[in-house]
Amino acid sequence: MSTETKVQEFAQFINGEWKPGCGGATFDVLNPADGEVVAKASKATAEDVNMAVQSAKETFESGVWSKKSQKERTQIMLSFAGKIKEHAQELIYLEGISTGATVRKIGGADIMQLILCLQQTANMSLKYEMTEHLPVMETFGPNRTQLVREPLGVVAAITPFNFPLVLAMWKIAPAIAMGNSIIVKPASDTPLGTLKLAELAIEAGLPKGVFNVITGLGSEVGEALVKHPDIRKVAFTGSTEIGKKIMEQSASTVKKVTLELGGKAAAIVLPDADFELTIPGVLLGVFFHAGQVCEASTRVLVHESIYEPVIEQLAAMTEKIKLGHPLDPSTGMGPVISEKQMNKVLDYIESGKDEGARLVCGGKRAEGPGLDNGYYIEPTIFADVTNDMRIAQEEIFGPVLCVMKYKEIDEAINIANDTNYGLSAGIWSRDVTTANEIATKLEAGTVWVNEWHVFRNDAPFGGYKESGLGRELGMQVFNEYTELKSIITSLTTENKQRQALGLIF
Ligand code: NAD
């Protein structure tokens, strides 16, 4: 894939059409690999939000999608998955020039996830009970009761920069499967692929106005969406800091919210761990996508008996990770998303040094041919980290691994749980029975055993503690995109069978 780019212009995608923002303003989208402008996107205002919500609401109320049968919706979702497959190269390119993600990540993980998420969510929705019948109950007179699931209306999805397409799809798929309309607001660094996705949905037969994309700043557009009275639910993925704001902003209209927030996962390496699996597994766990993954294994707790050999092997294997341009298929690790993010990560590295952690490898901005203008950071490993250090407590969101030593397994479990986050955790051991027992003691929504970064569309994902609220994926996700109504119908025409009348007569 050529690394040459020309600046493209992107309007918003509302009601099936490309629409420039009402104010006419745009913002630049940069390539983190070289800091060059690759696109200009519409900078939406509150007026654009009102327009998008109004048209999504009209579409919802028209019934053109919300009243379709589950089977009809599934067919269109499957054809949408087909369109993504057909246009995969274009999506890979748009994401490759603007997100810092490597083509290996986008092609090898993201696109596959998108397609599978749509297909499997569509198929799972066919098994989801939209109507349940409760047994006849005699108390207060015989009645039959149906529990009916109904779509919510207009849903807002606010997504982060690290997996723009996948995390949008985790919201789009269940939302549209249940008949809702959705407005996605991608992170302002990375709107391109999501805009293309909306266009593909229309080509696949999704009615206009069901899936809309609005672009702009979180503090303006995001907030206007969250506060809008006609938005029935906000599905947010991003930092815990902004997640807390979203919860506050949703309070005045008592909106439903799901929050997928930050993480500070610990991987526990037991003395019997198989190094052949553990060393590359830990490194993939932390350095995939330059460490910008919410569930990354940023803290690794290693038993004292194998502590130094593990550190040595982690450092040796880290040298094999090739930094380079995201569009070069030989690149293993690209840049972080922005100069701001790079400086934040470098500050954390300095704080690790200041607090007495031992720098084993990396530790600075990466230099070399092709890297100098990009926001590249050397994959960095700190040893002798203690859990009270900032690098062990705060989410760095960059390629920085903290290695800690433990003696007893209970000590390791305590350290793993000693964090405000609770998104994921993991155990590396040959003894899967012990590993599964440890898994029950870890406060995290996902626990991997001898594995990392593996997702299934039928397994819910979400966080304990300050890592989130609610779950995405799995059958349960449909509960998050529907209202539940109880319809209670009397089965008698005899007043004498209605004991409730006796309460006042
Ligand atoms: P962020 O919180 O800065 O931004 C996320 C989104 O919120 C963006 O679209 C942004 O424009 C918007 N936003 C910002 N301020 C807003 C406001 N006041 N009102 C409404 N919307 C607003 O996150 P980021 O830097 O894009 O992504 C990194 C973070 O996302 C990390 O903390 C990471 O752990 C988290 N994350 C979590 C998961 C998960 O599934 N739990 C997955 C990926 C990323």
Coordinates of C-alpha atoms and ligand atoms in Angstrom, one line a residue:
M1 CA 0.0 0.0 0.0
S2 CA 1.5 3.4 -1.0
T3 CA 2.3 5.7 1.9
E4 CA 1.6 8.8 -0.3
T5 CA -1.7 10.5 0.7
K6 CA -3.7 13.5 -0.6
V7 CA -6.0 15.5 1.6
Q8 CA -9.6 14.3 1.4
E9 CA -12.7 16.2 2.6
F10 CA -15.3 14.5 4.7
A11 CA -18.8 15.9 5.5
Q12 CA -21.0 14.3 8.1
F13 CA -23.3 11.5 7.2
I14 CA -26.9 12.3 8.2
N15 CA -30.1 10.8 6.9
G16 CA -28.2 8.9 4.3
E17 CA -26.5 11.9 2.8
W18 CA -23.1 13.7 3.1
K19 CA -23.9 17.0 4.9
P20 CA -21.3 19.7 5.7
G21 CA -21.6 21.1 9.2
C22 CA -24.1 24.0 9.6
G23 CA -21.4 26.4 10.6
G24 CA -19.2 25.4 7.6
A25 CA -16.1 24.9 9.8
T26 CA -13.8 21.9 9.5
F27 CA -11.0 20.3 11.5
D28 CA -7.8 18.6 10.4
V29 CA -7.3 14.9 10.7
L30 CA -3.6 14.0 11.0
N31 CA -1.5 11.0 10.2
P32 CA 0.3 10.2 13.5
A33 CA 3.0 8.5 11.5
D34 CA 4.3 11.9 10.2
G35 CA 2.1 14.6 11.6
E36 CA 0.8 15.5 8.1
V37 CA -2.9 16.5 7.4
V38 CA -4.6 13.7 5.6
A39 CA -8.2 14.9 5.7
K40 CA -10.6 17.7 6.7
A41 CA -13.8 16.7 8.5
S42 CA -16.9 18.8 9.3
K43 CA -16.8 20.4 12.7
A44 CA -20.4 19.9 13.8
T45 CA -22.2 22.2 16.2
A46 CA -25.2 21.8 18.5
E47 CA -27.4 22.8 15.5
D48 CA -26.1 19.7 13.5
V49 CA -26.8 17.6 16.6
N50 CA -30.4 18.8 16.7
M51 CA -30.8 18.1 12.9
A52 CA -29.3 14.6 13.2
V53 CA -31.5 13.7 16.2
Q54 CA -34.6 15.0 14.5
S55 CA -34.1 13.0 11.4
A56 CA -33.1 9.9 13.3
K57 CA -36.2 10.3 15.4
E58 CA -38.4 10.7 12.3
T59 CA -36.9 7.6 10.8
F60 CA -37.5 5.6 14.0
E61 CA -41.1 6.8 14.2
S62 CA -41.8 6.1 10.6
G63 CA -41.3 2.4 11.3
V64 CA -39.3 1.9 8.2
W65 CA -36.7 0.0 10.3
S66 CA -38.1 -0.2 13.8
K67 CA -41.2 -2.1 12.6
K68 CA -39.3 -4.5 10.3
S69 CA -39.3 -8.1 11.4
Q70 CA -36.2 -9.4 13.1
K71 CA -35.5 -11.6 10.1
E72 CA -35.7 -8.7 7.7
R73 CA -33.3 -6.7 9.8
T74 CA -30.9 -9.6 10.0
Q75 CA -30.8 -10.0 6.2
I76 CA -29.8 -6.3 5.8
M77 CA -27.2 -6.6 8.5
L78 CA -25.7 -9.6 6.8
S79 CA -25.6 -7.7 3.5
F80 CA -23.9 -4.8 5.4
A81 CA -21.3 -7.3 6.6
G82 CA -20.8 -8.3 2.9
K83 CA -20.3 -4.6 1.9
I84 CA -17.6 -4.3 4.6
K85 CA -15.8 -7.3 3.2
E86 CA -16.1 -5.9 -0.4
H87 CA -14.7 -2.5 0.7
A88 CA -12.1 -3.8 3.3
Q89 CA -9.1 -2.3 1.4
E90 CA -10.6 1.2 1.5
L91 CA -11.5 0.9 5.2
I92 CA -8.0 -0.4 6.0
Y93 CA -6.5 2.6 4.0
L94 CA -8.6 5.2 5.7
E95 CA -7.8 3.8 9.2
G96 CA -4.2 3.2 8.2
I97 CA -3.6 6.9 7.3
S98 CA -5.3 8.4 10.3
T99 CA -5.2 6.2 13.4
G100 CA -1.6 5.0 13.7
A101 CA -2.9 1.4 13.6
T102 CA -0.9 -0.9 11.5
V103 CA -2.4 -2.6 8.4
R104 CA -1.7 -5.9 10.2
K105 CA -3.9 -4.8 13.1
I106 CA -6.7 -3.3 10.9
G107 CA -6.7 -6.1 8.4
G108 CA -5.9 -8.9 10.7
A109 CA -8.1 -8.0 13.6
D110 CA -10.5 -5.0 13.1
I111 CA -12.1 -5.8 9.8
M112 CA -12.6 -9.5 10.8
Q113 CA -14.2 -8.3 14.1
L114 CA -16.5 -5.9 12.3
I115 CA -17.8 -8.5 9.9
L116 CA -18.2 -11.2 12.6
C117 CA -19.8 -8.8 15.0
L118 CA -22.4 -7.8 12.5
Q119 CA -23.1 -11.4 11.4
Q120 CA -23.1 -13.0 14.8
T121 CA -25.1 -10.2 16.4
A122 CA -27.7 -10.4 13.6
N123 CA -27.9 -14.2 14.1
M124 CA -28.0 -14.0 17.9
S125 CA -30.9 -11.4 17.7
L126 CA -33.0 -14.1 16.0
K127 CA -32.8 -16.1 19.2
Y128 CA -33.5 -13.2 21.5
E129 CA -36.9 -13.4 23.1
M130 CA -38.8 -10.2 22.1
T131 CA -41.9 -11.6 23.8
E132 CA -42.1 -13.9 26.8
H133 CA -45.3 -15.3 28.4
L134 CA -45.5 -15.7 32.1
P135 CA -47.6 -18.5 33.7
V136 CA -51.2 -17.5 34.5
M137 CA -51.4 -16.0 38.0
E138 CA -54.5 -16.1 40.2
T139 CA -53.6 -13.5 42.9
F140 CA -55.9 -10.5 42.6
G141 CA -57.8 -12.3 39.8
P142 CA -56.5 -14.5 37.0
N143 CA -54.3 -12.8 34.4
R144 CA -51.9 -13.6 31.7
T145 CA -48.8 -11.5 31.3
Q146 CA -46.5 -10.9 28.4
L147 CA -43.1 -9.3 28.7
V148 CA -42.5 -7.3 25.6
R149 CA -39.1 -5.9 24.4
E150 CA -39.3 -2.7 22.4
P151 CA -36.5 -0.6 20.8
L152 CA -35.5 2.5 22.7
G153 CA -35.6 5.1 19.9
V154 CA -32.6 7.2 19.0
V155 CA -29.3 6.0 20.5
A156 CA -26.1 8.0 20.7
A157 CA -22.7 6.2 20.4
I158 CA -19.6 8.0 21.4
T159 CA -16.3 6.2 20.5
P160 CA -12.6 6.5 21.3
F161 CA -9.6 6.8 18.9
N162 CA -8.0 3.4 19.5
F163 CA -10.5 1.0 17.8
P164 CA -12.8 3.4 16.0
L165 CA -14.5 0.8 13.7
V166 CA -14.8 -2.1 16.1
L167 CA -16.1 -0.1 19.1
A168 CA -18.6 1.7 16.9
M169 CA -19.8 -1.7 15.6
W170 CA -20.2 -3.1 19.1
K171 CA -22.9 -0.4 19.5
I172 CA -24.3 -0.2 15.9
A173 CA -24.9 -3.9 15.6
P174 CA -27.1 -4.4 18.7
A175 CA -28.7 -1.0 18.3
I176 CA -29.9 -1.7 14.8
A177 CA -30.7 -5.3 15.4
M178 CA -33.2 -4.2 18.0
G179 CA -34.7 -1.6 15.6
N180 CA -33.2 1.6 17.0
S181 CA -31.7 4.5 15.0
I182 CA -28.2 5.5 16.0
I183 CA -26.0 8.5 15.8
V184 CA -22.3 7.8 16.1
K185 CA -19.8 10.4 17.2
P186 CA -16.3 9.2 16.6
A187 CA -13.2 10.6 18.3
S188 CA -12.1 13.7 16.5
D189 CA -8.7 12.2 15.7
T190 CA -10.2 9.2 13.9
P191 CA -13.6 9.9 12.2
L192 CA -12.7 8.6 8.7
G193 CA -13.5 4.9 8.7
T194 CA -16.7 5.4 10.7
L195 CA -18.0 7.8 8.0
K196 CA -17.3 5.3 5.3
L197 CA -19.1 2.6 7.3
A198 CA -22.3 4.7 7.3
E199 CA -22.1 5.0 3.5
L200 CA -21.7 1.2 3.2
A201 CA -24.7 0.6 5.4
I202 CA -26.9 2.6 3.0
E203 CA -25.5 0.7 0.0
A204 CA -26.4 -2.5 1.9
G205 CA -30.0 -1.5 2.2
L206 CA -30.2 0.0 5.6
P207 CA -32.9 2.8 5.4
K208 CA -31.7 6.4 5.4
G209 CA -31.5 7.9 8.9
V210 CA -31.0 4.7 10.8
F211 CA -27.2 5.0 11.1
N212 CA -25.8 8.5 11.1
V213 CA -22.3 9.9 11.9
I214 CA -21.7 13.3 13.3
T215 CA -18.1 14.6 13.6
G216 CA -16.6 17.2 15.9
L217 CA -15.3 17.9 19.3
G218 CA -16.4 15.8 22.3
S219 CA -16.9 18.8 24.5
E220 CA -19.3 20.4 22.0
V221 CA -21.0 17.7 19.9
G222 CA -20.6 14.8 22.4
E223 CA -22.1 16.9 25.2
A224 CA -25.0 18.2 23.0
L225 CA -25.8 14.6 22.1
V226 CA -25.7 13.3 25.6
K227 CA -27.9 16.1 26.9
H228 CA -30.4 16.0 24.0
P229 CA -33.9 15.0 25.4
D230 CA -34.7 12.8 22.4
I231 CA -31.6 10.6 22.8
R232 CA -32.8 7.6 24.8
K233 CA -29.5 6.0 25.4
V234 CA -25.8 6.8 25.3
A235 CA -23.3 4.0 24.6
F236 CA -19.9 5.4 25.5
T237 CA -16.4 4.0 25.2
G238 CA -13.6 6.2 26.3
S239 CA -11.7 7.3 29.4
T240 CA -13.0 7.0 32.9
E241 CA -12.7 10.8 33.3
I242 CA -15.1 11.5 30.4
G243 CA -17.2 8.5 31.3
K244 CA -18.0 10.1 34.7
K245 CA -18.9 13.3 32.9
I246 CA -21.3 11.4 30.5
M247 CA -23.0 9.9 33.5
E248 CA -23.5 13.3 35.1
Q249 CA -24.7 14.8 31.8
S250 CA -27.2 12.0 31.4
A251 CA -28.7 12.5 34.8
S252 CA -30.9 15.5 33.9
T253 CA -32.9 13.4 31.4
V254 CA -32.4 10.0 33.2
K255 CA -30.8 8.4 30.2
K256 CA -29.8 4.9 29.9
V257 CA -26.0 4.7 29.7
T258 CA -23.5 2.0 29.1
L259 CA -19.9 2.9 29.8
E260 CA -16.8 1.1 28.6
L261 CA -13.9 2.9 30.3
G262 CA -10.2 2.7 31.2
G263 CA -8.2 -0.3 32.5
K264 CA -5.0 -1.2 34.3
A265 CA -4.9 -5.0 33.8
A266 CA -2.6 -7.2 35.7
A267 CA -1.2 -10.5 34.3
I268 CA -0.1 -13.0 36.9
V269 CA 2.8 -15.2 35.9
L270 CA 2.9 -18.4 38.0
P271 CA 6.2 -20.2 38.7
D272 CA 5.1 -23.1 36.3
A273 CA 4.3 -20.8 33.3
D274 CA 5.4 -22.0 29.9
F275 CA 7.9 -19.3 28.8
E276 CA 7.3 -20.2 25.1
L277 CA 3.7 -19.0 25.5
T278 CA 4.1 -16.5 28.2
I279 CA 6.8 -14.2 26.9
P280 CA 5.2 -13.4 23.5
G281 CA 1.8 -13.5 25.1
V282 CA 2.6 -10.9 27.7
L283 CA 4.3 -8.7 25.0
L284 CA 1.3 -8.9 22.7
G285 CA -0.9 -8.1 25.7
V286 CA 0.9 -4.9 26.3
F287 CA 2.5 -3.7 23.1
F288 CA -0.3 -4.4 20.6
H289 CA -1.4 -1.1 19.0
A290 CA 1.4 0.7 20.8
G291 CA -0.2 -0.1 24.2
Q292 CA -3.3 1.9 23.3
V293 CA -5.7 -0.8 24.3
C294 CA -8.1 -0.5 27.3
E295 CA -7.6 -4.2 28.3
A296 CA -3.8 -4.3 27.8
S297 CA -1.7 -6.2 30.3
T298 CA 0.2 -3.2 31.5
R299 CA 1.1 -4.7 34.9
V300 CA 2.8 -8.1 34.9
L301 CA 3.2 -9.8 38.3
V302 CA 6.0 -12.4 38.2
H303 CA 6.8 -15.0 40.9
E304 CA 10.1 -14.3 42.6
S305 CA 11.5 -17.7 41.5
I306 CA 11.4 -16.8 37.8
Y307 CA 11.5 -13.0 38.1
E308 CA 14.9 -12.2 36.5
P309 CA 14.7 -14.8 33.6
V310 CA 11.3 -13.5 32.7
I311 CA 12.5 -9.9 32.6
E312 CA 15.5 -10.9 30.5
Q313 CA 13.4 -12.8 28.0
L314 CA 10.8 -10.1 27.8
A315 CA 13.5 -7.5 27.0
A316 CA 15.1 -9.8 24.4
M317 CA 11.9 -10.4 22.6
T318 CA 10.8 -6.8 22.7
E319 CA 13.8 -6.0 20.4
K320 CA 12.1 -8.0 17.7
I321 CA 9.1 -5.6 17.4
K322 CA 9.6 -3.5 14.3
L323 CA 8.5 0.1 14.5
G324 CA 7.5 1.7 11.3
H325 CA 4.9 3.2 9.0
P326 CA 1.4 1.8 9.7
L327 CA 0.8 1.1 6.0
D328 CA 4.0 -1.0 5.7
P329 CA 2.9 -4.7 6.2
S330 CA 6.2 -5.5 8.0
T331 CA 5.5 -3.0 10.8
G332 CA 4.7 -4.6 14.1
M333 CA 4.1 -1.3 16.1
G334 CA 3.0 2.1 14.8
P335 CA 3.0 5.5 16.4
V336 CA 0.7 6.6 19.3
I337 CA -2.3 8.7 18.2
S338 CA -1.0 12.3 18.7
E339 CA 1.8 14.5 19.9
K340 CA -0.3 15.2 23.1
Q341 CA -0.6 11.4 23.8
M342 CA 3.1 10.9 23.0
N343 CA 4.1 13.6 25.5
K344 CA 1.7 12.2 28.1
V345 CA 3.3 8.7 27.8
L346 CA 6.8 10.2 27.9
D347 CA 5.9 12.0 31.1
Y348 CA 4.8 8.7 32.6
I349 CA 8.1 7.2 31.6
E350 CA 9.9 10.0 33.4
S351 CA 7.7 9.5 36.5
G352 CA 8.6 5.8 36.5
K353 CA 12.3 6.7 36.5
D354 CA 11.8 9.3 39.2
E355 CA 9.9 6.9 41.5
G356 CA 12.7 4.4 41.3
A357 CA 11.5 1.8 38.8
R358 CA 14.3 0.0 36.9
L359 CA 14.3 0.9 33.2
V360 CA 15.0 -2.4 31.4
C361 CA 14.5 -1.3 27.8
G362 CA 13.1 1.6 25.7
G363 CA 12.2 4.7 27.7
K364 CA 12.2 7.4 25.0
R365 CA 10.7 8.7 21.7
A366 CA 11.8 6.4 18.9
E367 CA 14.3 7.6 16.3
G368 CA 15.4 6.3 13.0
P369 CA 14.6 6.3 9.3
G370 CA 10.9 7.1 8.7
L371 CA 10.2 7.6 12.4
D372 CA 11.4 11.1 13.2
N373 CA 8.3 13.1 12.4
G374 CA 5.9 10.5 13.8
Y375 CA 4.7 10.0 17.4
Y376 CA 6.6 6.8 17.9
I377 CA 7.7 5.6 21.4
E378 CA 10.1 2.8 22.1
P379 CA 8.5 -0.2 23.6
T380 CA 9.4 0.3 27.3
I381 CA 9.8 -2.1 30.1
F382 CA 10.1 -1.1 33.8
A383 CA 11.1 -3.7 36.4
D384 CA 11.0 -3.5 40.2
V385 CA 7.7 -1.5 40.0
T386 CA 5.7 -1.2 43.2
N387 CA 1.9 -0.9 43.0
D388 CA 1.9 2.5 44.6
M389 CA 3.8 4.1 41.8
R390 CA 1.9 6.3 39.3
I391 CA 2.9 4.0 36.4
A392 CA 1.2 1.1 38.2
Q393 CA -1.9 3.0 39.2
E394 CA -2.7 5.3 36.3
E395 CA -3.7 4.3 32.8
I396 CA -0.7 5.3 30.6
F397 CA -2.2 4.2 27.2
G398 CA 1.1 3.7 25.6
P399 CA 3.8 1.0 25.1
V400 CA 4.9 0.8 28.8
L401 CA 5.1 -2.5 30.7
C402 CA 5.4 -2.5 34.5
V403 CA 6.9 -5.7 35.9
M404 CA 6.4 -6.5 39.6
K405 CA 7.6 -9.3 41.9
Y406 CA 5.5 -11.4 44.2
K407 CA 6.1 -14.3 46.7
E408 CA 2.7 -15.7 47.5
I409 CA -0.3 -16.0 45.1
D410 CA -2.6 -14.2 47.6
E411 CA -0.2 -11.2 47.4
A412 CA -0.4 -11.3 43.6
I413 CA -4.2 -11.3 43.7
N414 CA -4.2 -8.4 46.1
I415 CA -1.9 -6.4 43.9
A416 CA -3.9 -7.2 40.8
N417 CA -7.1 -6.0 42.5
D418 CA -5.5 -3.0 44.1
T419 CA -6.6 -0.6 41.4
N420 CA -9.7 1.6 40.7
Y421 CA -10.1 -0.2 37.4
G422 CA -11.5 -3.7 36.7
L423 CA -11.7 -4.3 33.0
S424 CA -9.5 -7.3 32.5
A425 CA -6.9 -9.5 34.1
G426 CA -5.0 -12.7 33.2
I427 CA -3.0 -15.7 34.4
W428 CA -0.1 -17.5 32.8
S429 CA 0.3 -21.1 34.1
R430 CA 0.5 -24.7 33.0
D431 CA -2.0 -25.5 35.7
V432 CA -5.3 -24.4 34.4
T433 CA -7.3 -25.6 37.4
T434 CA -5.3 -23.3 39.7
A435 CA -5.5 -20.6 37.1
N436 CA -9.3 -20.9 37.0
E437 CA -9.5 -20.7 40.8
I438 CA -7.4 -17.5 40.7
A439 CA -9.7 -16.1 38.0
T440 CA -12.7 -16.3 40.4
K441 CA -10.8 -14.0 42.8
L442 CA -9.9 -11.3 40.3
E443 CA -12.1 -8.2 40.1
A444 CA -12.3 -7.9 36.3
G445 CA -15.0 -8.3 33.6
T446 CA -12.8 -10.5 31.5
V447 CA -10.0 -12.9 32.7
W448 CA -7.8 -14.6 30.2
V449 CA -5.9 -17.8 31.0
N450 CA -2.8 -18.3 28.8
E451 CA -4.3 -15.8 26.3
W452 CA -4.8 -12.1 25.8
H453 CA -6.9 -9.8 23.5
V454 CA -9.2 -12.7 22.5
F455 CA -12.9 -11.6 22.0
R456 CA -16.0 -13.5 21.1
N457 CA -19.2 -11.8 20.0
D458 CA -21.2 -14.1 22.2
A459 CA -19.2 -13.3 25.4
P460 CA -20.1 -10.1 27.2
F461 CA -17.3 -7.5 27.7
G462 CA -17.2 -4.7 30.3
G463 CA -15.7 -3.5 33.5
Y464 CA -15.9 -3.9 37.2
K465 CA -15.4 -0.8 39.4
E466 CA -14.4 2.4 37.5
S467 CA -13.9 0.5 34.2
G468 CA -17.5 0.7 33.3
L469 CA -21.2 0.1 33.6
G470 CA -23.2 -2.5 31.6
R471 CA -21.8 -4.9 29.1
E472 CA -21.3 -5.0 25.3
L473 CA -21.5 -8.2 23.2
G474 CA -23.2 -11.4 24.1
M475 CA -27.0 -12.0 24.2
Q476 CA -27.2 -9.7 27.2
V477 CA -26.3 -6.7 25.1
F478 CA -29.9 -6.7 23.6
N479 CA -31.2 -5.8 27.1
E480 CA -29.1 -2.6 26.9
Y481 CA -30.8 -1.6 23.6
T482 CA -34.5 -2.3 24.5
E483 CA -37.2 -1.3 26.9
L484 CA -39.1 -3.9 28.7
K485 CA -42.9 -3.7 29.0
S486 CA -45.2 -5.9 31.0
I487 CA -48.7 -6.3 29.5
I488 CA -51.0 -7.7 32.1
T489 CA -54.4 -8.9 30.8
S490 CA -57.3 -10.0 33.0
L491 CA -58.7 -13.4 32.2
T492 CA -62.0 -12.9 33.9
T493 CA -65.2 -10.9 33.4
E494 CA -66.3 -11.7 36.9
N495 CA -65.8 -8.9 39.5
K496 CA -66.0 -11.5 42.3
Q497 CA -62.8 -12.9 41.0
R498 CA -61.0 -9.5 41.3
Q499 CA -60.0 -9.5 44.9
A500 CA -58.5 -6.0 44.5
L501 CA -61.9 -4.5 44.3
G502 CA -62.3 -5.5 48.0
L503 CA -59.6 -3.0 48.9
I504 CA -62.0 -0.1 48.5
F505 CA -65.6 -1.5 48.1
Ligands
NAD1 P1 -11.8 10.1 25.6 O1 -12.5 9.8 26.8 O2 -10.8 11.2 25.5 O3 -12.8 10.3 24.3 C1 -13.7 9.3 24.0 C2 -14.9 10.0 23.2 O4 -15.5 10.9 24.1 C3 -14.4 10.8 22.0 O5 -15.3 10.6 20.9 C4 -14.4 12.2 22.5 O6 -14.6 13.2 21.5 C5 -15.7 12.2 23.4 N1 -15.8 13.2 24.4 C6 -14.8 13.9 25.0 N2 -15.3 14.8 25.9 C7 -16.6 14.7 25.9 C8 -17.7 15.3 26.6 N3 -17.4 16.2 27.5 N4 -18.9 14.9 26.4 C9 -19.2 13.9 25.5 N5 -18.2 13.3 24.7 C10 -16.9 13.6 25.0 O7 -11.0 8.7 25.2 P2 -9.9 8.4 24.0 O8 -8.7 9.2 24.4 O9 -10.5 8.7 22.7 O10 -9.7 6.9 24.2 C11 -8.9 6.3 25.1 C12 -9.7 5.9 26.4 O11 -10.7 5.0 26.0 C13 -8.8 5.1 27.3 O12 -9.1 5.5 28.6 C14 -9.3 3.6 27.1 O13 -9.1 2.8 28.2 C15 -10.7 3.8 26.8 N6 -11.2 2.6 26.1 C16 -12.0 1.8 26.8 C17 -12.5 0.6 26.1 C18 -13.4 -0.4 26.8 O14 -14.0 -1.2 26.1 N7 -13.5 -0.3 28.1 C19 -12.1 0.4 24.8 C20 -11.3 1.3 24.2 C21 -10.8 2.4 24.8

